[in-house]
Amino acid sequence: MDSDSKVFVAGHRGLVGSAIIRNLEKKSYKNVYWISRDNCDLRNKERVDAYFRQAKPEYVFLAAAKVGGILANRDYPAEFIYDNLMIQTNIIDAAYRNGVKKLLFLGSSCIYPKFPKIPITEDQLMTSPLEESNSAYAIAKIAGMRMCQAYKEQYRLNAISLMPTNLYGINDNFDLENSHVLPAMIRKFHEAEEKVTLWGDGSVMREFLHVDDLAEACYVCMQKYEDDEHINVGTGEDVTIKELAETVAKVVGNKSIEWDTSKPNGTPRKVLNVDKIKSLGWEPKISLEEGIKSTYEWYLKNYDKV
Ligand SMILES: NC(=O)c1ccc[n+]([C@@H]2O[C@H](COP(=O)([O-])OP(=O)(O)OC[C@H]3O[C@@H](n4cnc5c(N)ncnc54)[C@H](OP(=O)(O)O)[C@@H]3O)[C@@H](O)[C@H]2O)c1
């Protein structure tokens, strides 16, 4: 892929898709394309085929998906499995039929077992049961990854899959009904008068990667990664939810924190082994505090929109 290549970014308005576009623009890519959902619902095969026939992209970043936090996954499992299977199936198949040179599929670390060995290596996929609450989403992602491998085996489509950890950054979703833990915390701390109530006891540990670091990882993998096996993307370091809350409080403004221990804590630890992606020469550059600061600045500037 070079700066004259025709690149299609599916999911251009989202957290990940918009970061991939910013990164390609920074690198002076001149032919980066996207299409709005109004013009092309990616669940619709005819629309997707017509778009690929007309746009003829050479490289595809598949960052379009139905994404959400715990509550959304619990309430809309049918939409999570249907939308994700349709979007990825249509795009991967259209990429093959239209001679795409390389496709990068974005999965998620929720493909791994509920109780993995820490840190989570790529080979732990399907070694024990999934977390039940988002299994419809996780199974769609596993199918997308397997479809990339199958199209590579049978049709020689050059397709790779990345499994990122929890992401955050500008263009994140701050809606409390369907957002992830970090943007939800930023919003709660911003809107609280004095006290913020958080679920669990704050002891569980999670890993967070700034989306601009992920966008660079996607770029590096598009250039260098060719294996059939998926590849993890994360910092390889985790923090307790309590430490995360304290960092958000430091950035957004101190409020007292109350832990609602009647609510579940979730899996005790989830952190990825990132040796494989680091061996390609990539590493994360944005610290958690720095990333939360820039995300909060963006949130304040875009408060009306988000
Ligand atoms: N966010 C995370 O923490 C995280 C962590 C690990 C992996 N990932 C993966 O990264 C990828 C992108 O996630 P994200 O966080 O960027 O999600 P997001 O912010 O919700 O963005 C998803 C994008 O997909 C588009 N989209 C959804 N359904 C569509 C449809 N039927 N037709 C056309 N466009 C559609 C959305 O379009 P509209 O803007 O029009 O709605 C949006 O641009 C996903 O595969 C996800 O699994 C995310």
mmCIF file of C-alpha atoms and ligand atoms in Angstrom:
data_model
loop_
_atom_site.group_PDB
_atom_site.id
_atom_site.type_symbol
_atom_site.label_atom_id
_atom_site.label_comp_id
_atom_site.label_asym_id
_atom_site.label_seq_id
_atom_site.Cartn_x
_atom_site.Cartn_y
_atom_site.Cartn_z
ATOM 1 C CA MET A 1 0.000 0.000 0.000
ATOM 2 C CA ASP A 2 1.409 3.429 -0.891
ATOM 3 C CA SER A 3 0.113 6.986 -0.854
ATOM 4 C CA ASP A 4 -1.458 6.607 -4.334
ATOM 5 C CA SER A 5 -3.326 3.373 -3.460
ATOM 6 C CA LYS A 6 -7.129 3.362 -3.478
ATOM 7 C CA VAL A 7 -8.152 2.661 0.108
ATOM 8 C CA PHE A 8 -11.691 2.035 1.392
ATOM 9 C CA VAL A 9 -12.363 2.557 5.102
ATOM 10 C CA ALA A 10 -15.655 0.953 6.147
ATOM 11 C CA GLY A 11 -17.028 2.566 9.332
ATOM 12 C CA HIS A 12 -15.470 5.995 8.650
ATOM 13 C CA ARG A 13 -17.563 7.884 11.247
ATOM 14 C CA GLY A 14 -16.754 5.515 14.097
ATOM 15 C CA LEU A 15 -14.035 5.592 16.748
ATOM 16 C CA VAL A 16 -11.704 3.289 14.807
ATOM 17 C CA GLY A 17 -12.582 4.156 11.188
ATOM 18 C CA SER A 18 -12.144 7.896 11.766
ATOM 19 C CA ALA A 19 -8.744 7.302 13.436
ATOM 20 C CA ILE A 20 -7.581 5.147 10.501
ATOM 21 C CA ILE A 21 -8.564 7.961 8.106
ATOM 22 C CA ARG A 22 -6.771 10.627 10.201
ATOM 23 C CA ASN A 23 -3.638 8.486 10.202
ATOM 24 C CA LEU A 24 -3.722 7.860 6.433
ATOM 25 C CA GLU A 25 -4.275 11.571 5.791
ATOM 26 C CA LYS A 26 -1.304 12.393 8.028
ATOM 27 C CA LYS A 27 0.756 10.061 5.839
ATOM 28 C CA SER A 28 -0.500 11.941 2.720
ATOM 29 C CA TYR A 29 -2.668 9.165 1.304
ATOM 30 C CA LYS A 30 -4.561 10.782 -1.564
ATOM 31 C CA ASN A 31 -7.232 8.215 -2.422
ATOM 32 C CA VAL A 32 -8.996 7.290 0.791
ATOM 33 C CA TYR A 33 -12.693 6.511 0.323
ATOM 34 C CA TRP A 34 -15.736 5.921 2.500
ATOM 35 C CA ILE A 35 -19.472 5.803 1.990
ATOM 36 C CA SER A 36 -22.291 6.941 4.254
ATOM 37 C CA ARG A 37 -24.768 4.484 5.736
ATOM 38 C CA ASP A 38 -27.607 6.377 3.972
ATOM 39 C CA ASN A 39 -26.066 5.579 0.595
ATOM 40 C CA CYS A 40 -24.918 2.086 1.448
ATOM 41 C CA ASP A 41 -26.204 0.081 4.376
ATOM 42 C CA LEU A 42 -23.368 -2.438 4.634
ATOM 43 C CA ARG A 43 -25.838 -5.190 5.650
ATOM 44 C CA ASN A 44 -27.220 -4.993 2.115
ATOM 45 C CA LYS A 45 -25.303 -7.278 -0.269
ATOM 46 C CA GLU A 46 -26.515 -5.630 -3.497
ATOM 47 C CA ARG A 47 -25.479 -2.180 -2.255
ATOM 48 C CA VAL A 48 -22.060 -3.400 -1.089
ATOM 49 C CA ASP A 49 -21.404 -5.238 -4.380
ATOM 50 C CA ALA A 50 -22.423 -2.169 -6.398
ATOM 51 C CA TYR A 51 -20.143 0.055 -4.312
ATOM 52 C CA PHE A 52 -17.107 -2.230 -4.777
ATOM 53 C CA ARG A 53 -17.767 -2.543 -8.555
ATOM 54 C CA GLN A 54 -17.863 1.233 -8.871
ATOM 55 C CA ALA A 55 -15.119 2.290 -6.391
ATOM 56 C CA LYS A 56 -12.702 -0.608 -7.105
ATOM 57 C CA PRO A 57 -10.695 -0.215 -3.877
ATOM 58 C CA GLU A 58 -7.270 -1.881 -3.684
ATOM 59 C CA TYR A 59 -7.053 -1.982 0.128
ATOM 60 C CA VAL A 60 -9.885 -2.291 2.649
ATOM 61 C CA PHE A 61 -9.965 -1.528 6.379
ATOM 62 C CA LEU A 62 -13.092 -3.241 7.755
ATOM 63 C CA ALA A 63 -13.925 -1.090 10.802
ATOM 64 C CA ALA A 64 -17.721 -1.044 10.348
ATOM 65 C CA ALA A 65 -19.582 -3.041 12.972
ATOM 66 C CA LYS A 66 -22.360 -2.924 15.510
ATOM 67 C CA VAL A 67 -20.469 -2.146 18.715
ATOM 68 C CA GLY A 68 -21.588 -1.472 22.291
ATOM 69 C CA GLY A 69 -20.989 -2.006 25.985
ATOM 70 C CA ILE A 70 -22.364 -4.578 28.434
ATOM 71 C CA LEU A 71 -25.938 -3.258 28.517
ATOM 72 C CA ALA A 72 -26.329 -3.013 24.729
ATOM 73 C CA ASN A 73 -24.885 -6.513 24.264
ATOM 74 C CA ARG A 74 -27.305 -7.885 26.865
ATOM 75 C CA ASP A 75 -30.372 -6.178 25.381
ATOM 76 C CA TYR A 76 -29.728 -6.542 21.614
ATOM 77 C CA PRO A 77 -27.921 -9.872 21.019
ATOM 78 C CA ALA A 78 -29.885 -10.536 17.809
ATOM 79 C CA GLU A 79 -28.772 -7.235 16.286
ATOM 80 C CA PHE A 80 -25.181 -7.825 17.389
ATOM 81 C CA ILE A 81 -24.989 -11.184 15.641
ATOM 82 C CA TYR A 82 -27.074 -10.286 12.558
ATOM 83 C CA ASP A 83 -25.527 -6.887 11.746
ATOM 84 C CA ASN A 84 -21.959 -8.020 12.286
ATOM 85 C CA LEU A 85 -22.308 -11.241 10.296
ATOM 86 C CA MET A 86 -23.971 -9.381 7.408
ATOM 87 C CA ILE A 87 -21.544 -6.436 7.288
ATOM 88 C CA GLN A 88 -18.392 -8.535 7.393
ATOM 89 C CA THR A 89 -19.710 -11.274 5.060
ATOM 90 C CA ASN A 90 -20.748 -8.736 2.417
ATOM 91 C CA ILE A 91 -17.474 -6.817 2.555
ATOM 92 C CA ILE A 92 -15.094 -9.792 2.647
ATOM 93 C CA ASP A 93 -16.928 -11.468 -0.252
ATOM 94 C CA ALA A 94 -17.073 -8.240 -2.312
ATOM 95 C CA ALA A 95 -13.333 -7.713 -1.670
ATOM 96 C CA TYR A 96 -12.597 -11.139 -3.149
ATOM 97 C CA ARG A 97 -14.930 -10.677 -6.131
ATOM 98 C CA ASN A 98 -13.457 -7.276 -6.976
ATOM 99 C CA GLY A 99 -9.752 -8.132 -6.766
ATOM 100 C CA VAL A 100 -8.888 -6.274 -3.549
ATOM 101 C CA LYS A 101 -5.129 -6.588 -2.848
ATOM 102 C CA LYS A 102 -5.451 -6.759 0.938
ATOM 103 C CA LEU A 103 -8.208 -6.555 3.545
ATOM 104 C CA LEU A 104 -7.801 -5.906 7.268
ATOM 105 C CA PHE A 105 -10.652 -7.137 9.496
ATOM 106 C CA LEU A 106 -11.130 -5.731 12.993
ATOM 107 C CA GLY A 107 -12.261 -8.195 15.613
ATOM 108 C CA SER A 108 -12.078 -7.711 19.362
ATOM 109 C CA SER A 109 -10.453 -9.253 22.425
ATOM 110 C CA CYS A 110 -13.904 -10.513 23.497
ATOM 111 C CA ILE A 111 -13.287 -13.501 21.157
ATOM 112 C CA TYR A 112 -11.178 -14.994 23.973
ATOM 113 C CA PRO A 113 -12.470 -17.236 26.792
ATOM 114 C CA LYS A 114 -14.091 -15.768 29.874
ATOM 115 C CA PHE A 115 -11.288 -17.100 32.092
ATOM 116 C CA PRO A 116 -8.134 -16.947 29.983
ATOM 117 C CA LYS A 117 -4.533 -17.440 31.047
ATOM 118 C CA ILE A 118 -2.982 -13.995 31.547
ATOM 119 C CA PRO A 119 -1.592 -12.416 29.411
ATOM 120 C CA ILE A 120 -3.856 -13.666 26.609
ATOM 121 C CA THR A 121 -1.897 -15.143 23.715
ATOM 122 C CA GLU A 122 -3.454 -15.525 20.265
ATOM 123 C CA ASP A 123 -3.551 -19.341 20.600
ATOM 124 C CA GLN A 124 -6.077 -19.208 23.477
ATOM 125 C CA LEU A 125 -8.923 -18.727 20.998
ATOM 126 C CA MET A 126 -11.684 -21.326 21.547
ATOM 127 C CA THR A 127 -9.862 -23.125 24.361
ATOM 128 C CA SER A 128 -12.731 -22.694 26.873
ATOM 129 C CA PRO A 129 -16.209 -21.014 27.043
ATOM 130 C CA LEU A 130 -16.802 -17.359 26.139
ATOM 131 C CA GLU A 131 -18.188 -14.652 28.418
ATOM 132 C CA GLU A 132 -21.947 -15.251 28.045
ATOM 133 C CA SER A 133 -23.101 -11.612 28.028
ATOM 134 C CA ASN A 134 -21.480 -10.709 24.691
ATOM 135 C CA SER A 135 -21.177 -14.128 23.094
ATOM 136 C CA ALA A 136 -23.427 -13.223 20.113
ATOM 137 C CA TYR A 137 -21.002 -10.418 19.217
ATOM 138 C CA ALA A 138 -17.913 -12.544 19.923
ATOM 139 C CA ILE A 139 -19.163 -15.432 17.764
ATOM 140 C CA ALA A 140 -19.795 -13.028 14.846
ATOM 141 C CA LYS A 141 -16.201 -11.754 15.233
ATOM 142 C CA ILE A 142 -14.803 -15.311 15.345
ATOM 143 C CA ALA A 143 -16.780 -16.073 12.161
ATOM 144 C CA GLY A 144 -15.316 -12.954 10.469
ATOM 145 C CA MET A 145 -11.813 -14.004 11.362
ATOM 146 C CA ARG A 146 -12.412 -17.566 10.136
ATOM 147 C CA MET A 147 -13.961 -16.213 6.934
ATOM 148 C CA CYS A 148 -10.769 -14.221 6.253
ATOM 149 C CA GLN A 149 -8.736 -17.416 6.676
ATOM 150 C CA ALA A 150 -11.101 -19.453 4.479
ATOM 151 C CA TYR A 151 -11.047 -16.845 1.680
ATOM 152 C CA LYS A 152 -7.269 -16.790 1.898
ATOM 153 C CA GLU A 153 -7.032 -20.611 1.757
ATOM 154 C CA GLN A 154 -9.483 -21.138 -1.082
ATOM 155 C CA TYR A 155 -9.448 -17.871 -3.078
ATOM 156 C CA ARG A 156 -6.051 -16.378 -2.111
ATOM 157 C CA LEU A 157 -7.685 -13.197 -0.815
ATOM 158 C CA ASN A 158 -4.969 -11.496 1.224
ATOM 159 C CA ALA A 159 -6.991 -10.967 4.405
ATOM 160 C CA ILE A 160 -5.733 -10.478 7.976
ATOM 161 C CA SER A 161 -7.503 -10.061 11.331
ATOM 162 C CA LEU A 162 -6.582 -7.810 14.260
ATOM 163 C CA MET A 163 -7.929 -8.299 17.788
ATOM 164 C CA PRO A 164 -7.696 -5.012 19.699
ATOM 165 C CA THR A 165 -8.149 -4.578 23.425
ATOM 166 C CA ASN A 166 -10.512 -1.893 24.887
ATOM 167 C CA LEU A 167 -10.150 1.316 22.864
ATOM 168 C CA TYR A 168 -10.899 4.949 23.581
ATOM 169 C CA GLY A 169 -10.262 8.351 22.028
ATOM 170 C CA ILE A 170 -11.899 11.031 19.946
ATOM 171 C CA ASN A 171 -15.186 10.158 18.224
ATOM 172 C CA ASP A 172 -15.928 7.664 21.016
ATOM 173 C CA ASN A 173 -19.487 6.879 22.023
ATOM 174 C CA PHE A 174 -20.457 8.638 25.279
ATOM 175 C CA ASP A 175 -24.066 7.414 25.422
ATOM 176 C CA LEU A 176 -24.477 5.781 28.848
ATOM 177 C CA GLU A 177 -26.876 3.150 27.456
ATOM 178 C CA ASN A 178 -24.412 1.621 24.983
ATOM 179 C CA SER A 179 -20.934 2.981 25.630
ATOM 180 C CA HIS A 180 -17.814 1.270 26.973
ATOM 181 C CA VAL A 181 -16.377 1.773 30.465
ATOM 182 C CA LEU A 182 -13.873 4.579 29.784
ATOM 183 C CA PRO A 183 -16.070 7.049 27.836
ATOM 184 C CA ALA A 184 -18.927 6.295 30.262
ATOM 185 C CA MET A 185 -16.654 7.208 33.172
ATOM 186 C CA ILE A 186 -15.553 10.466 31.522
ATOM 187 C CA ARG A 187 -19.173 11.445 31.073
ATOM 188 C CA LYS A 188 -20.202 10.417 34.598
ATOM 189 C CA PHE A 189 -17.363 12.396 36.180
ATOM 190 C CA HIS A 190 -18.101 15.391 33.977
ATOM 191 C CA GLU A 191 -21.819 15.458 34.791
ATOM 192 C CA ALA A 192 -21.675 14.528 38.490
ATOM 193 C CA GLU A 193 -22.167 17.299 41.028
ATOM 194 C CA GLU A 194 -20.241 15.695 43.886
ATOM 195 C CA LYS A 195 -20.323 11.925 43.852
ATOM 196 C CA VAL A 196 -19.857 9.273 41.135
ATOM 197 C CA THR A 197 -21.214 5.760 41.672
ATOM 198 C CA LEU A 198 -19.410 2.972 39.821
ATOM 199 C CA TRP A 199 -20.204 -0.741 39.486
ATOM 200 C CA GLY A 200 -18.318 -3.397 41.462
ATOM 201 C CA ASP A 201 -15.487 -2.774 43.903
ATOM 202 C CA GLY A 202 -12.917 -1.373 41.433
ATOM 203 C CA SER A 203 -10.526 -4.309 41.829
ATOM 204 C CA VAL A 204 -10.840 -5.874 38.359
ATOM 205 C CA MET A 205 -8.087 -5.091 35.887
ATOM 206 C CA ARG A 206 -8.466 -3.958 32.278
ATOM 207 C CA GLU A 207 -6.250 -2.792 29.443
ATOM 208 C CA PHE A 208 -6.892 0.409 27.428
ATOM 209 C CA LEU A 209 -5.365 1.482 24.122
ATOM 210 C CA HIS A 210 -5.718 4.914 22.545
ATOM 211 C CA VAL A 211 -7.368 4.630 19.137
ATOM 212 C CA ASP A 212 -4.579 6.629 17.431
ATOM 213 C CA ASP A 213 -2.125 3.934 18.542
ATOM 214 C CA LEU A 214 -4.501 1.310 17.135
ATOM 215 C CA ALA A 215 -4.719 3.202 13.814
ATOM 216 C CA GLU A 216 -0.930 3.058 13.497
ATOM 217 C CA ALA A 217 -1.010 -0.670 14.356
ATOM 218 C CA CYS A 218 -3.549 -1.174 11.538
ATOM 219 C CA TYR A 219 -1.222 0.682 9.162
ATOM 220 C CA VAL A 220 1.810 -1.391 10.188
ATOM 221 C CA CYS A 221 -0.152 -4.637 9.810
ATOM 222 C CA MET A 222 -1.473 -3.605 6.392
ATOM 223 C CA GLN A 223 2.154 -3.090 5.326
ATOM 224 C CA LYS A 224 3.853 -5.999 7.065
ATOM 225 C CA TYR A 225 1.565 -8.669 8.535
ATOM 226 C CA GLU A 226 0.769 -11.652 6.335
ATOM 227 C CA ASP A 227 0.048 -14.603 8.694
ATOM 228 C CA ASP A 228 -3.214 -16.552 8.678
ATOM 229 C CA GLU A 229 -3.473 -16.295 12.464
ATOM 230 C CA HIS A 230 -5.091 -13.190 13.976
ATOM 231 C CA ILE A 231 -2.876 -10.742 15.868
ATOM 232 C CA ASN A 232 -3.492 -9.021 19.234
ATOM 233 C CA VAL A 233 -3.225 -5.240 19.603
ATOM 234 C CA GLY A 234 -2.960 -3.682 23.054
ATOM 235 C CA THR A 235 -0.538 -2.124 25.487
ATOM 236 C CA GLY A 236 0.179 -5.400 27.284
ATOM 237 C CA GLU A 237 -0.392 -3.524 30.572
ATOM 238 C CA ASP A 238 -3.539 -3.336 32.658
ATOM 239 C CA VAL A 239 -4.834 -1.089 35.432
ATOM 240 C CA THR A 240 -7.474 -1.640 38.101
ATOM 241 C CA ILE A 241 -10.827 0.032 37.468
ATOM 242 C CA LYS A 242 -10.102 1.965 40.673
ATOM 243 C CA GLU A 243 -6.854 3.335 39.175
ATOM 244 C CA LEU A 244 -8.710 4.155 35.965
ATOM 245 C CA ALA A 245 -11.393 6.047 37.915
ATOM 246 C CA GLU A 246 -8.732 7.979 39.830
ATOM 247 C CA THR A 247 -7.005 8.973 36.566
ATOM 248 C CA VAL A 248 -10.307 10.117 35.045
ATOM 249 C CA ALA A 249 -11.069 12.051 38.248
ATOM 250 C CA LYS A 250 -7.641 13.737 38.075
ATOM 251 C CA VAL A 251 -8.303 14.879 34.487
ATOM 252 C CA VAL A 252 -12.009 15.709 34.650
ATOM 253 C CA GLY A 253 -12.185 17.095 38.171
ATOM 254 C CA ASN A 254 -12.171 15.373 41.517
ATOM 255 C CA LYS A 255 -15.480 13.932 42.722
ATOM 256 C CA SER A 256 -15.906 11.383 45.460
ATOM 257 C CA ILE A 257 -16.215 7.803 44.208
ATOM 258 C CA GLU A 258 -18.729 5.329 45.607
ATOM 259 C CA TRP A 259 -18.422 1.639 44.679
ATOM 260 C CA ASP A 260 -21.725 -0.217 44.259
ATOM 261 C CA THR A 261 -20.599 -3.683 45.359
ATOM 262 C CA SER A 262 -24.084 -5.146 44.771
ATOM 263 C CA LYS A 263 -23.223 -4.957 41.027
ATOM 264 C CA PRO A 264 -20.994 -7.607 39.396
ATOM 265 C CA ASN A 265 -17.271 -7.056 38.948
ATOM 266 C CA GLY A 266 -16.820 -9.089 35.742
ATOM 267 C CA THR A 267 -13.776 -11.153 34.700
ATOM 268 C CA PRO A 268 -10.951 -10.390 37.198
ATOM 269 C CA ARG A 269 -8.227 -9.701 34.612
ATOM 270 C CA LYS A 270 -8.060 -9.246 30.864
ATOM 271 C CA VAL A 271 -4.814 -8.196 29.266
ATOM 272 C CA LEU A 272 -3.380 -9.220 25.920
ATOM 273 C CA ASN A 273 0.013 -10.632 25.130
ATOM 274 C CA VAL A 274 1.319 -8.241 22.446
ATOM 275 C CA ASP A 275 4.708 -9.823 21.647
ATOM 276 C CA LYS A 276 3.652 -10.619 18.095
ATOM 277 C CA ILE A 277 2.654 -7.090 17.070
ATOM 278 C CA LYS A 278 5.674 -5.616 18.879
ATOM 279 C CA SER A 279 7.903 -7.886 16.765
ATOM 280 C CA LEU A 280 6.662 -5.897 13.719
ATOM 281 C CA GLY A 281 8.201 -2.730 15.190
ATOM 282 C CA TRP A 282 4.958 -1.212 16.558
ATOM 283 C CA GLU A 283 4.421 -0.082 20.120
ATOM 284 C CA PRO A 284 1.865 2.182 21.802
ATOM 285 C CA LYS A 285 2.971 5.802 22.289
ATOM 286 C CA ILE A 286 0.093 7.482 24.155
ATOM 287 C CA SER A 287 -0.026 7.062 27.949
ATOM 288 C CA LEU A 288 -3.393 6.495 29.610
ATOM 289 C CA GLU A 289 -3.398 9.889 31.337
ATOM 290 C CA GLU A 290 -2.350 11.756 28.172
ATOM 291 C CA GLY A 291 -4.999 9.874 26.159
ATOM 292 C CA ILE A 292 -7.743 10.608 28.689
ATOM 293 C CA LYS A 293 -6.757 14.304 28.663
ATOM 294 C CA SER A 294 -7.004 14.652 24.873
ATOM 295 C CA THR A 295 -10.232 12.634 24.791
ATOM 296 C CA TYR A 296 -11.768 14.857 27.475
ATOM 297 C CA GLU A 297 -10.724 18.008 25.588
ATOM 298 C CA TRP A 298 -12.427 16.626 22.476
ATOM 299 C CA TYR A 299 -15.514 15.690 24.540
ATOM 300 C CA LEU A 300 -15.799 19.248 25.881
ATOM 301 C CA LYS A 301 -15.470 20.781 22.398
ATOM 302 C CA ASN A 302 -18.057 18.382 20.991
ATOM 303 C CA TYR A 303 -20.380 18.229 23.988
ATOM 304 C CA ASP A 304 -23.478 19.160 21.940
ATOM 305 C CA LYS A 305 -22.833 16.418 19.374
ATOM 306 C CA VAL A 306 -21.930 13.587 21.732
HETATM 307 N N1 LIG B 1 -14.491 0.465 20.678
HETATM 308 C C1 LIG B 1 -13.742 -0.481 21.212
HETATM 309 O O1 LIG B 1 -13.390 -0.418 22.406
HETATM 310 C C2 LIG B 1 -13.274 -1.656 20.383
HETATM 311 C C3 LIG B 1 -12.453 -2.608 21.005
HETATM 312 C C4 LIG B 1 -11.998 -3.682 20.265
HETATM 313 C C5 LIG B 1 -12.369 -3.820 18.941
HETATM 314 N N2 LIG B 1 -13.163 -2.899 18.351
HETATM 315 C C6 LIG B 1 -13.557 -3.147 16.950
HETATM 316 O O2 LIG B 1 -13.274 -2.043 16.128
HETATM 317 C C7 LIG B 1 -14.272 -1.951 15.107
HETATM 318 C C8 LIG B 1 -14.836 -0.540 15.075
HETATM 319 O O3 LIG B 1 -15.392 -0.231 16.341
HETATM 320 P P1 LIG B 1 -15.720 1.263 16.791
HETATM 321 O O4 LIG B 1 -15.486 1.316 18.236
HETATM 322 O O5 LIG B 1 -15.055 2.211 15.857
HETATM 323 O O6 LIG B 1 -17.276 1.299 16.559
HETATM 324 P P2 LIG B 1 -18.220 2.587 16.274
HETATM 325 O O7 LIG B 1 -17.566 3.803 16.804
HETATM 326 O O8 LIG B 1 -19.571 2.222 16.746
HETATM 327 O O9 LIG B 1 -18.211 2.680 14.689
HETATM 328 C C9 LIG B 1 -18.806 1.697 13.892
HETATM 329 C C10 LIG B 1 -18.975 2.229 12.496
HETATM 330 O O10 LIG B 1 -19.659 1.232 11.727
HETATM 331 C C11 LIG B 1 -20.694 1.863 10.995
HETATM 332 N N3 LIG B 1 -21.812 0.948 10.766
HETATM 333 C C12 LIG B 1 -22.440 0.164 11.675
HETATM 334 N N4 LIG B 1 -23.457 -0.509 11.088
HETATM 335 C C13 LIG B 1 -23.475 -0.114 9.783
HETATM 336 C C14 LIG B 1 -24.286 -0.435 8.676
HETATM 337 N N5 LIG B 1 -25.294 -1.315 8.785
HETATM 338 N N6 LIG B 1 -24.028 0.166 7.490
HETATM 339 C C15 LIG B 1 -23.010 1.062 7.369
HETATM 340 N N7 LIG B 1 -22.195 1.415 8.377
HETATM 341 C C16 LIG B 1 -22.423 0.825 9.581
HETATM 342 C C17 LIG B 1 -21.142 3.029 11.862
HETATM 343 O O11 LIG B 1 -21.802 3.952 11.020
HETATM 344 P P3 LIG B 1 -22.676 5.185 11.611
HETATM 345 O O12 LIG B 1 -21.652 6.178 12.065
HETATM 346 O O13 LIG B 1 -23.466 5.618 10.457
HETATM 347 O O14 LIG B 1 -23.470 4.610 12.747
HETATM 348 C C18 LIG B 1 -19.798 3.502 12.398
HETATM 349 O O15 LIG B 1 -19.177 4.370 11.466
HETATM 350 C C19 LIG B 1 -15.320 -3.015 15.406
HETATM 351 O O16 LIG B 1 -15.094 -4.129 14.590
HETATM 352 C C20 LIG B 1 -15.055 -3.384 16.850
HETATM 353 O O17 LIG B 1 -15.338 -4.719 17.107
HETATM 354 C C21 LIG B 1 -13.634 -1.809 19.047
#
